[in-house]
Coordinates of C-alpha atoms and ligand atoms in Angstrom, one line a residue:
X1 CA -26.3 -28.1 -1.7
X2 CA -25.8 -26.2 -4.9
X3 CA -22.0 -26.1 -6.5
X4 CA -20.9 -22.6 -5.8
X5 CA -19.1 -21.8 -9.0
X6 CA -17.3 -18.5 -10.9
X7 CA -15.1 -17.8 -13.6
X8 CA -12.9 -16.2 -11.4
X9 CA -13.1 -15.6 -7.4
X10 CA -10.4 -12.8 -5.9
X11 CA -9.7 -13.4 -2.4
X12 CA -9.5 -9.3 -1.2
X13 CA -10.8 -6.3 -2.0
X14 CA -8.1 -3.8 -1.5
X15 CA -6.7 -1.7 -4.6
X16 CA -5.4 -5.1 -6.4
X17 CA -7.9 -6.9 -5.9
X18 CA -10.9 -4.5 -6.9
X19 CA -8.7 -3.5 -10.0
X20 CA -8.2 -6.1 -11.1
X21 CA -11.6 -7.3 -11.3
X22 CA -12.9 -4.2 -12.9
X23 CA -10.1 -5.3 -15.6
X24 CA -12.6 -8.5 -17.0
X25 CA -15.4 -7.8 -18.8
X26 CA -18.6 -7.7 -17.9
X27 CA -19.7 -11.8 -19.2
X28 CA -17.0 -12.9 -16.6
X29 CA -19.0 -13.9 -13.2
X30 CA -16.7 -13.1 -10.9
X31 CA -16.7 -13.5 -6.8
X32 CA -14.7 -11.0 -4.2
X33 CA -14.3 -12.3 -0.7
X34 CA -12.4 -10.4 1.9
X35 CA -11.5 -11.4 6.0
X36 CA -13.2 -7.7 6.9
X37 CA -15.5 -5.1 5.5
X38 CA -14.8 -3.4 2.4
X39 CA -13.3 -0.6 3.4
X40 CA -10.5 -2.0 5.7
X41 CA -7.6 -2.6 3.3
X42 CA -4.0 -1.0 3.7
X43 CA -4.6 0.4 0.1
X44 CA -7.6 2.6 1.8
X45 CA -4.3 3.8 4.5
X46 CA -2.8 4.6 1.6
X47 CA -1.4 8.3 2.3
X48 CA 1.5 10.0 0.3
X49 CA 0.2 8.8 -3.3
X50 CA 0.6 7.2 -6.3
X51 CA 3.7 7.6 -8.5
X52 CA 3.6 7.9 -12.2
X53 CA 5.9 8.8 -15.3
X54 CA 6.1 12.7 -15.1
X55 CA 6.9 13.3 -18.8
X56 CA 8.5 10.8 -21.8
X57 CA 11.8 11.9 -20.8
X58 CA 11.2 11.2 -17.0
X59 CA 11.3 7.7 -17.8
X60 CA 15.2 7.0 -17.3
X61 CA 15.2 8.5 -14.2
X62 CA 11.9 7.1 -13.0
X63 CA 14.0 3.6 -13.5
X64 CA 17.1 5.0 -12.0
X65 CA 15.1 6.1 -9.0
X66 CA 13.2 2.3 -8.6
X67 CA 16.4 0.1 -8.9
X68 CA 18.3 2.0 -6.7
X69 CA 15.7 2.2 -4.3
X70 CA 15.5 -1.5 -4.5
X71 CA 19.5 -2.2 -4.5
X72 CA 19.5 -3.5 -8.5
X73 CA 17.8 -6.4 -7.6
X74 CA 14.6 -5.4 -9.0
X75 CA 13.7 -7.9 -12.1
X76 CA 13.7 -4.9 -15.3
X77 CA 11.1 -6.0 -17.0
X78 CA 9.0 -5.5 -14.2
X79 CA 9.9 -2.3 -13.2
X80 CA 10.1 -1.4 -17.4
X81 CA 6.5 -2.8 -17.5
X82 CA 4.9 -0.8 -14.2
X83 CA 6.4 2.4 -15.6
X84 CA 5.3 2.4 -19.4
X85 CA 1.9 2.0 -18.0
X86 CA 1.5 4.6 -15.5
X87 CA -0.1 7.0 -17.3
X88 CA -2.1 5.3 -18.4
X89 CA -3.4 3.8 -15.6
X90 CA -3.9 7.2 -14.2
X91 CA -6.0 8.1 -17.0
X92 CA -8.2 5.2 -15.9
X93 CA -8.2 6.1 -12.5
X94 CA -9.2 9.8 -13.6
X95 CA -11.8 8.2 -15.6
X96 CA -13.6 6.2 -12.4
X97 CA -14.0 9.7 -10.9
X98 CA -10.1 9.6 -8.9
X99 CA -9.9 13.5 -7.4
X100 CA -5.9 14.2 -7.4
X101 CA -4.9 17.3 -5.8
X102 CA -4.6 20.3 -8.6
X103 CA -2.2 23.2 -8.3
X104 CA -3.4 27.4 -8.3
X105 CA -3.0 26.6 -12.2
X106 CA -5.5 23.9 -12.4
X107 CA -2.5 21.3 -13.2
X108 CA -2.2 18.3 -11.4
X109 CA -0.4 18.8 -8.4
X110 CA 3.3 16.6 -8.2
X111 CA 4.7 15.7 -4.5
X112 CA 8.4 14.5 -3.8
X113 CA 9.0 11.1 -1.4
X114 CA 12.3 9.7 -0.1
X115 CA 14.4 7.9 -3.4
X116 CA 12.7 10.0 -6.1
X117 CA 14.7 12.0 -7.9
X118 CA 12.1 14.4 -9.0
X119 CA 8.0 15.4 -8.1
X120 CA 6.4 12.7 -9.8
X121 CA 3.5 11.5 -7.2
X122 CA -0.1 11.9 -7.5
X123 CA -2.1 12.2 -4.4
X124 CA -5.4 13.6 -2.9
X125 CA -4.4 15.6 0.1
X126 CA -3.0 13.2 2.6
X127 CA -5.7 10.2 2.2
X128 CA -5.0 9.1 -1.5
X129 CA -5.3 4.9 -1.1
X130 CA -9.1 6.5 0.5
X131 CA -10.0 8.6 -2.2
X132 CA -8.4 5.8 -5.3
X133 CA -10.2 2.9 -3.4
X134 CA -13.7 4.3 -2.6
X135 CA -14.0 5.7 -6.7
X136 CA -12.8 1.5 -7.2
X137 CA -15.9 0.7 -4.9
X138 CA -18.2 2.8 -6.4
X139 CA -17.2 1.4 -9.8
X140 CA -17.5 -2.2 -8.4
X141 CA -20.7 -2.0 -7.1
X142 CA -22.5 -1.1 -10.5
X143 CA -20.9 -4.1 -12.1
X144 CA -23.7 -6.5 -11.9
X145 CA -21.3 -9.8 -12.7
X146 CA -19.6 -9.1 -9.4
X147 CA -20.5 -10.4 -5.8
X148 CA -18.5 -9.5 -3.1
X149 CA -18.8 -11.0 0.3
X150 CA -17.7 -9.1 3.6
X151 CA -16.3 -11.0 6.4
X152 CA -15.7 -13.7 4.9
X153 CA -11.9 -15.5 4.9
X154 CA -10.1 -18.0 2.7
X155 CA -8.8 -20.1 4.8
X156 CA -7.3 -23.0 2.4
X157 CA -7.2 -23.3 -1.1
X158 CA -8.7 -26.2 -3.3
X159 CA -6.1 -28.0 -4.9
X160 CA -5.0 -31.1 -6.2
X161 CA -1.8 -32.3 -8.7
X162 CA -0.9 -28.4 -8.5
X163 CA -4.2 -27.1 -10.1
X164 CA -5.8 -24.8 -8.1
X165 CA -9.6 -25.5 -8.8
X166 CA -11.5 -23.3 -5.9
X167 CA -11.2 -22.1 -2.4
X168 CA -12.4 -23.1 1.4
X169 CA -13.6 -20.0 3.0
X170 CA -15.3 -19.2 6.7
X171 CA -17.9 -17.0 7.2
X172 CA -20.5 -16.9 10.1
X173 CA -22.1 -19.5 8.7
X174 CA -19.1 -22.1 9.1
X175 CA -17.1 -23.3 6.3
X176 CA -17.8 -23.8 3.1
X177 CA -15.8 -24.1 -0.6
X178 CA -16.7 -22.2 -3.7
X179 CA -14.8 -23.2 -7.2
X180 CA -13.2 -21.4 -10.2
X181 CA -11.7 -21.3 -13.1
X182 CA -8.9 -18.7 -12.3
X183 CA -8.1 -18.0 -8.5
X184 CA -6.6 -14.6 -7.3
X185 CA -4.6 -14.3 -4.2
X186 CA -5.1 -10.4 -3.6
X187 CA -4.9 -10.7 0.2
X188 CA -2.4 -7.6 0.9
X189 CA 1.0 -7.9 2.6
X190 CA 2.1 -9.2 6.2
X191 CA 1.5 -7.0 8.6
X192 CA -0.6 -8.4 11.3
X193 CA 1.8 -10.8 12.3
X194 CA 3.9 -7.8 13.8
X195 CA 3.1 -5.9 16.9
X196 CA 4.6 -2.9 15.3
X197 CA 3.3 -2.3 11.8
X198 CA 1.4 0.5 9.4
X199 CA -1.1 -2.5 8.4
X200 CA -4.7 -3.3 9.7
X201 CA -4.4 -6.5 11.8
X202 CA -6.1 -8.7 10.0
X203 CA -3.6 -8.4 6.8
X204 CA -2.1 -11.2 7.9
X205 CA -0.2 -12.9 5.4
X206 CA -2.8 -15.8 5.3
X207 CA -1.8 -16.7 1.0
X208 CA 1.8 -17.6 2.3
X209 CA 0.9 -19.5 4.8
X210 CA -1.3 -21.7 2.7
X211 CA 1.2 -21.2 -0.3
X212 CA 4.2 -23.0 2.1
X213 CA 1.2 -26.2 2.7
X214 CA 0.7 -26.3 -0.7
X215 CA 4.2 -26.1 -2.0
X216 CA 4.0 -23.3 -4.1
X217 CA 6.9 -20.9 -4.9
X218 CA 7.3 -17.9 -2.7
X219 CA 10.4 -15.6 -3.6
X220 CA 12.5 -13.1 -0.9
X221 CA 9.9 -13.5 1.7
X222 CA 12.3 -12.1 4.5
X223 CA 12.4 -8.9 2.2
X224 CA 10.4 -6.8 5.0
X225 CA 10.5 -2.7 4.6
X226 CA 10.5 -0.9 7.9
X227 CA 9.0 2.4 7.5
X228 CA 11.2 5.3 9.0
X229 CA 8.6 7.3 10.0
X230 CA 5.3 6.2 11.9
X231 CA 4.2 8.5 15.1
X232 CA 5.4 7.3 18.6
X233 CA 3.3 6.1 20.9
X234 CA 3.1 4.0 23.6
X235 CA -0.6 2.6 22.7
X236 CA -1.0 -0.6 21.5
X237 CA -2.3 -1.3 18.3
X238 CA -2.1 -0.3 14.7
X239 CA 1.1 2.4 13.9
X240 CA 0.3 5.7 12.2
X241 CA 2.4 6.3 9.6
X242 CA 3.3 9.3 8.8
X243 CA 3.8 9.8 5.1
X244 CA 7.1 10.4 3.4
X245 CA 5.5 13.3 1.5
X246 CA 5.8 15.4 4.6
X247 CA 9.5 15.0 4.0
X248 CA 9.3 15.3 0.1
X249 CA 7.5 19.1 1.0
X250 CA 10.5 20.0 3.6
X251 CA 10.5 18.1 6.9
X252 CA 13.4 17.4 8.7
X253 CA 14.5 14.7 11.2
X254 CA 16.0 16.1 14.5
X255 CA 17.5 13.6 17.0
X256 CA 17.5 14.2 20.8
X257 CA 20.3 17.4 20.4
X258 CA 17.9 18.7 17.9
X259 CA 20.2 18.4 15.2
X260 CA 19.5 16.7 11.7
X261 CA 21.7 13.6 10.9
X262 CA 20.6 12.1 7.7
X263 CA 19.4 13.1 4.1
X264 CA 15.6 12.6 4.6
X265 CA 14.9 12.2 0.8
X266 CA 17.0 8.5 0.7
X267 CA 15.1 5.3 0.3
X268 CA 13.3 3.9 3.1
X269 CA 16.2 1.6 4.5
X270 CA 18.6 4.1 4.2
X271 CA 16.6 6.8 6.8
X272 CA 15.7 3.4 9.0
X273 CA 19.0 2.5 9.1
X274 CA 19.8 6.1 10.3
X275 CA 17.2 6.8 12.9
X276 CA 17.8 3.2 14.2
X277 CA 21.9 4.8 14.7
X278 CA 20.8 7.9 16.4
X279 CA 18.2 5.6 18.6
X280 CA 21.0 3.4 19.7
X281 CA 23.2 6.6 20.7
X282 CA 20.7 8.2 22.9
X283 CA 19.2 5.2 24.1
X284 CA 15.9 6.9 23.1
X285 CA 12.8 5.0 21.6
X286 CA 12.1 7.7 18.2
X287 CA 13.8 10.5 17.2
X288 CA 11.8 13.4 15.9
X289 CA 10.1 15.2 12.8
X290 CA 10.2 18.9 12.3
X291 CA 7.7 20.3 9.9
X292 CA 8.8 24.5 10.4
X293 CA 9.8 24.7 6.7
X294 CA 6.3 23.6 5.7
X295 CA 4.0 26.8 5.5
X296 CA 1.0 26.3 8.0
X297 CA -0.9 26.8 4.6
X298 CA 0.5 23.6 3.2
X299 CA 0.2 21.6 6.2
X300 CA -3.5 22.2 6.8
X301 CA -4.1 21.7 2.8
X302 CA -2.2 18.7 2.2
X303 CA -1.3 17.0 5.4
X304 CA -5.2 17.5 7.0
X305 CA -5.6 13.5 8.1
X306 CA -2.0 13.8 9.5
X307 CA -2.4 17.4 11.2
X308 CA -5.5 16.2 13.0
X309 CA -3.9 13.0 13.7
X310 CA -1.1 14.5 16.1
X311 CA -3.2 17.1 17.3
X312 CA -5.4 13.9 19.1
X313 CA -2.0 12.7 20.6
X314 CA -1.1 16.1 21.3
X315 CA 1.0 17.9 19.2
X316 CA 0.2 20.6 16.4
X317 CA 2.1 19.6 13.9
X318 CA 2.7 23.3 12.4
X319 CA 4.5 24.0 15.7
X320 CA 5.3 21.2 17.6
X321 CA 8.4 18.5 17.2
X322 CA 6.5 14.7 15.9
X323 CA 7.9 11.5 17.8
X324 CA 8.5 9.5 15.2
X325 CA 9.8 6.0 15.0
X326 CA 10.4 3.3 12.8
X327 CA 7.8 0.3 12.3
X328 CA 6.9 -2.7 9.9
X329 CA 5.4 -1.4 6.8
X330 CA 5.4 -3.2 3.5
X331 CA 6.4 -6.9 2.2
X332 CA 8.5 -6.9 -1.4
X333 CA 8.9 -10.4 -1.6
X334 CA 5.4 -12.8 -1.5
X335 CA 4.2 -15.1 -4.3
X336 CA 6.5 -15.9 -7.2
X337 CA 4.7 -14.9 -10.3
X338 CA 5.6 -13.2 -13.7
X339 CA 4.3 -9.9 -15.0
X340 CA 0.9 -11.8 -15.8
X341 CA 0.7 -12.8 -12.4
X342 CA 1.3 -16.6 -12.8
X343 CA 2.0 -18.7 -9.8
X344 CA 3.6 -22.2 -9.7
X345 CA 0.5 -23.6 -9.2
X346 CA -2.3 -23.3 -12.4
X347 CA -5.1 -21.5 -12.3
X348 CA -3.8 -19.6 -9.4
X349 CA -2.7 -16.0 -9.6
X350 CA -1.3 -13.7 -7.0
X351 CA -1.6 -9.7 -7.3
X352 CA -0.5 -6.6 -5.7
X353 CA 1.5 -7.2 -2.0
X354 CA 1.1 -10.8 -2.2
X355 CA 2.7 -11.4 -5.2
X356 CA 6.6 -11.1 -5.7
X357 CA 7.1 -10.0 -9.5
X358 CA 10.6 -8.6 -8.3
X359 CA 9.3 -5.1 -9.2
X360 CA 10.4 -3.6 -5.5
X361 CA 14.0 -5.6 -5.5
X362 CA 15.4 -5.4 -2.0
X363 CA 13.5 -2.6 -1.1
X364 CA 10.0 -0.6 -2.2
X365 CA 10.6 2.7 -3.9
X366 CA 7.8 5.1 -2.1
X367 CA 4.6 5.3 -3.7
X368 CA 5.3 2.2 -6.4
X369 CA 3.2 -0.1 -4.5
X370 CA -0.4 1.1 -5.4
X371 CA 1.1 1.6 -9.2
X372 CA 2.3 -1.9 -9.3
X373 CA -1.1 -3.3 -7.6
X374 CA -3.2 -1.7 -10.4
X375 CA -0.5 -2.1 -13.5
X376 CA -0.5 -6.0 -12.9
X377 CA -3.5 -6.8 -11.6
X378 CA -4.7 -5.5 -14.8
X379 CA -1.9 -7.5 -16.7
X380 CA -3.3 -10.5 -14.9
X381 CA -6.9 -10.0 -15.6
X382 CA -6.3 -9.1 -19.7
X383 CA -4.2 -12.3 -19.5
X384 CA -6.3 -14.7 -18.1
X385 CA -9.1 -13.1 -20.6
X386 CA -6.8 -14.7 -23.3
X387 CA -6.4 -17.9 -21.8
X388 CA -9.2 -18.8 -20.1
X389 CA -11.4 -19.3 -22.6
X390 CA -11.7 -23.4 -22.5
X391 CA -10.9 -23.6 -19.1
X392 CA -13.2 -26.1 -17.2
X393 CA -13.7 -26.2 -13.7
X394 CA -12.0 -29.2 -12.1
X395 CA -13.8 -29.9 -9.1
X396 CA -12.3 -32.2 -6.1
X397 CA -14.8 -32.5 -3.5
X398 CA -13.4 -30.7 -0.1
X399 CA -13.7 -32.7 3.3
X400 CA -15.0 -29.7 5.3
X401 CA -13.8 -32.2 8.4
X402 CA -10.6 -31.3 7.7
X403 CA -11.4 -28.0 8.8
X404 CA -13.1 -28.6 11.6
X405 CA -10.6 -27.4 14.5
X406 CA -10.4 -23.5 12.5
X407 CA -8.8 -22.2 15.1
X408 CA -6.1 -24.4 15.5
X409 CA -5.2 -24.5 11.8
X410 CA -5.5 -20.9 11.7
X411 CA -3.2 -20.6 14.3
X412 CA -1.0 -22.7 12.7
X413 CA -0.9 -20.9 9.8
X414 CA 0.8 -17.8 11.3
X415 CA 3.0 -20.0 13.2
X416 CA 3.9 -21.8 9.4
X417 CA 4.6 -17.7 8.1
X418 CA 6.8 -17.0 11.0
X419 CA 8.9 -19.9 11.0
X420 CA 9.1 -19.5 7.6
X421 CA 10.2 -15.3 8.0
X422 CA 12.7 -16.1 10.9
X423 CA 14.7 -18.9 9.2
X424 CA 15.7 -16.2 7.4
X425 CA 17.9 -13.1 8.9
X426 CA 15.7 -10.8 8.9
X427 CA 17.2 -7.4 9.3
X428 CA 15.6 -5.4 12.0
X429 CA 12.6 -7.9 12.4
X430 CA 12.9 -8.0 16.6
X431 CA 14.2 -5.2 17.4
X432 CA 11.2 -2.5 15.6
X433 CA 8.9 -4.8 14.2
X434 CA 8.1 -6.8 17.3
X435 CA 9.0 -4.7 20.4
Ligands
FAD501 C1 -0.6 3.3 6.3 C2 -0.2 2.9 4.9 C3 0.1 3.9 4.0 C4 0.5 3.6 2.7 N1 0.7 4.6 1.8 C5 1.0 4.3 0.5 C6 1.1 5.3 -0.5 O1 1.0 6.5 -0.3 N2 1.4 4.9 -1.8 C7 1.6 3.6 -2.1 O2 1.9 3.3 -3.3 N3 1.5 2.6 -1.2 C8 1.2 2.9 0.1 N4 1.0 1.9 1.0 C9 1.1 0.5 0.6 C10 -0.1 0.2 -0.2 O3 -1.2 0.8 0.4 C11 -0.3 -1.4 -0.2 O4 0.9 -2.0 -0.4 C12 -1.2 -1.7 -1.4 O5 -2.3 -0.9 -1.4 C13 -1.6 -3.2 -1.2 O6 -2.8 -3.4 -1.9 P1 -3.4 -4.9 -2.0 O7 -4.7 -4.7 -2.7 O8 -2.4 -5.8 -2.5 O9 -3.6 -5.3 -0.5 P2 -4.5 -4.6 0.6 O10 -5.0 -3.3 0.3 O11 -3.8 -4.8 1.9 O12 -5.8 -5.5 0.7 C14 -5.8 -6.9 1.1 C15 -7.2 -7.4 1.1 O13 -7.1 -8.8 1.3 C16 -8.1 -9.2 2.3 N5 -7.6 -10.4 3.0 C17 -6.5 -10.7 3.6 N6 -6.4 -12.0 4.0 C18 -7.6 -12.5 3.6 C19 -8.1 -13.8 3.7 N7 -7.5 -14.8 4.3 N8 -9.4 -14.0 3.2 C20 -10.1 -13.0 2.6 N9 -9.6 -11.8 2.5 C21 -8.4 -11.5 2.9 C22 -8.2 -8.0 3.2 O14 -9.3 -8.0 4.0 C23 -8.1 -6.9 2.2 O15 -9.4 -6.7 1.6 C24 0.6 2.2 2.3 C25 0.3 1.2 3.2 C26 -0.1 1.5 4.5 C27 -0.4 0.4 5.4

């Protein structure tokens, strides 16, 4: 059978991973694989927006805002790095046909979220991660070096004497390997390993997993965010958030006496840590949001996805109190790199959720997370560009025997992630993330 071979192969296709591969030029032959169809990312959930320098002078406080958030243990040069080139990163994004919400002036249109001390977020309505990922797709498809395959799963990497040379994949067919000269883990956050999380399912942390059996560095893995906010319900299956924006435009918290007990705009810990409090004292299971300072005007405009969300499990949001609750929602740790995306291993990259480049710290300021995806998986891309160029591929032969019993060593692989999260104290992990 013929040598599947690519200059570089990205394993997912959410806003890192379709990014960064827009970020090569066109003379790179480059193969896309995600465990899904195209569309089913968390960037596509993506809901409040994407955060970006406001002005020159914002620039302190935009820092400010991101170490706090992330209790000072954000690496600087990171967070120095993903905010020197938001704007222009946004241009780019304008320039692949992005639609960000304008205000009555015709000026792009600023939200607030929890940690920020000023309106520095770009969004389209309440569906921003849709509107950024599909103008990404669009762009993707007229590249003619890229192939992307749909349901399709790395489920090993090809390795040997730490040189990452390809990857093992299933598809319907069975299982096969394809080989590269640079490999990118794109492959999203952690998500589906929890009953209670924001994330699609299928977002399952599989890089870690094979990471841990192949020795390569991971860095604050146990750093989980718990997202204050995600509607109640006592369905099974994936959590609706609801976005931290509704609180940046005036929503309050209420708990069961109706009365507010926190300052809604703190980081993401901070509120969790609160709601968790008044959950504990009522012996209740969510506390509630309260959206009467919000004209019905705003709601309808910007919150539409949201609005019509809660009206299906039966509330109107522009009169009615919102059960909310807290649930799993985002990984800062992942896959030790640097700001060019370098893993322990050569050859082998990680970007966006799966990669730890200590730009989050302890704890991911709101709307950073598609910024950092896009500012380093571009970083990454330019960078291998610059060293790539007398790469070889290395090829050592896989023994698709090995892989015979899928199942099992899928299965094993979430077990390898959990055991790996739990040896850790992981703050909140049972009680929200797994209830
Ligand atoms: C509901 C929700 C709302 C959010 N809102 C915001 C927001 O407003 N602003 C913000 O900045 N961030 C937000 N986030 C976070 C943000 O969307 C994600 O952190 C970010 O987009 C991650 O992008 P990614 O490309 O790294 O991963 P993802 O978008 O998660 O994509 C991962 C990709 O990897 C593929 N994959 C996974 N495992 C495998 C495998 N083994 N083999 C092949 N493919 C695989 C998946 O199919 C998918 O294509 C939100 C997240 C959620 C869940």
């Amino acid at each position: 059978m013929e040598r599947k071979e690519y200059d570089v192969i990205i394993v997912g296709t959410g806003a890192a991973g379709l990014f960064t591969a827009i970020s090569f030029p066109v003379n790179y032959k480059i193969l896309m694989i995600t465990k899904d169809t195209i569309e089913n990312s968390d960037s596509y959930l993506a809901q409040g927006g994407i955060s970006t320098l406001l002005r020159a002078d914002d620039y302190n406080a935009y820092y400010e805002d991101t170490m706090k958030a992330g209790h000072f243990e954000n690496r600087p040069e990171s967070v120095e790095k993903m905010i020197r080139s938001s704007n222009g990163i946004i241009q780019q994004l304008i320039k692949v046909g992005v639609d960000f919400d304008k205000n009555e002036a015709g000026q792009l249109d600023y939200t607030r979220e929890g940690g920020h001390s000023t309106y520095r977020i770009l969004h389209h309505q309440d569906v921003t991660g849709k509107e950024i990922v599909s103008k990404l797709l669009t762009k993707v498809r007229t590249c003619k070096n890229i192939t992307i395959l749909e349901n399709t799963t790395m489920v090993d990497i090809v390795a040997k004497d730490n040189e990452c040379q390809g990857i093992v994949m299933k598809d319907f067919n069975g299982i096969s390997a394809c080989y590269g000269k640079s490999i990118i883990l794109a492959t999203g956050g952690i998500g589906g390993v929890f009953k209670n999380s924001t994330n699609f399912p299928h977002i399952s942390g599989d890089s870690f997993a094979i990471a841990l059996r192949h020795k390569i560095k991971l860095e604050n893995i146990d750093y989980i965010q718990i997202h204050p906010t995600v509607l109640y319900s006592k369905k099974k299956g994936r959590r609706f958030l609801i976005s931290e924006s509704v609180r940046g435009e005036g929503a309050v918290l209420l708990n069961e006496d109706k009365n507010r007990f926190v300052d809604e705009l703190q980081p993401r810990d901070v509120v969790t840590e609160a709601i968790s409090k008044e959950m504990k004292k009522y012996n209740t299971d969510h506390v509630y949001l309260c959206l009467k300072n919000i004209s019905k005007k705003e709601i309808l405009s910007h919150f539409p996805n949201i609005y019509k969300r809660c009206l299906e499990e039966g509330y109107d949001a522009t009169k009615d109190l919102i059960p909310v609750t807290p649930a799993q929602h985002y990984l800062m740790g992942g896959i030790k790199v640097n700001t060019i995306g370098e893993t322990s291993m050569s050859h082998l990259f990680a970007v966006g959720e799966t990669a730890c480049n200590g730009v989050h710290g302890a704890n991911r300021l709101a709307s950073n997370s598609l910024l950092e995806s896009l500012v380093f998986g571009q970083n990454t891309a330019q960078n291998i560009c610059k060293n790539q160029v007398d790469t070889k591929i290395v090829v050592s032969e896989v023994q698709i025997k090995d892989y015979n019993d899928i199942e099992k060593w899928q299965q094993e692989n979430v077990k390898i992630l959990l055991n790996e999260i739990k040896r850790r104290d992981v703050k909140f992990y049972d009680k929200w993330c797994n209830a």
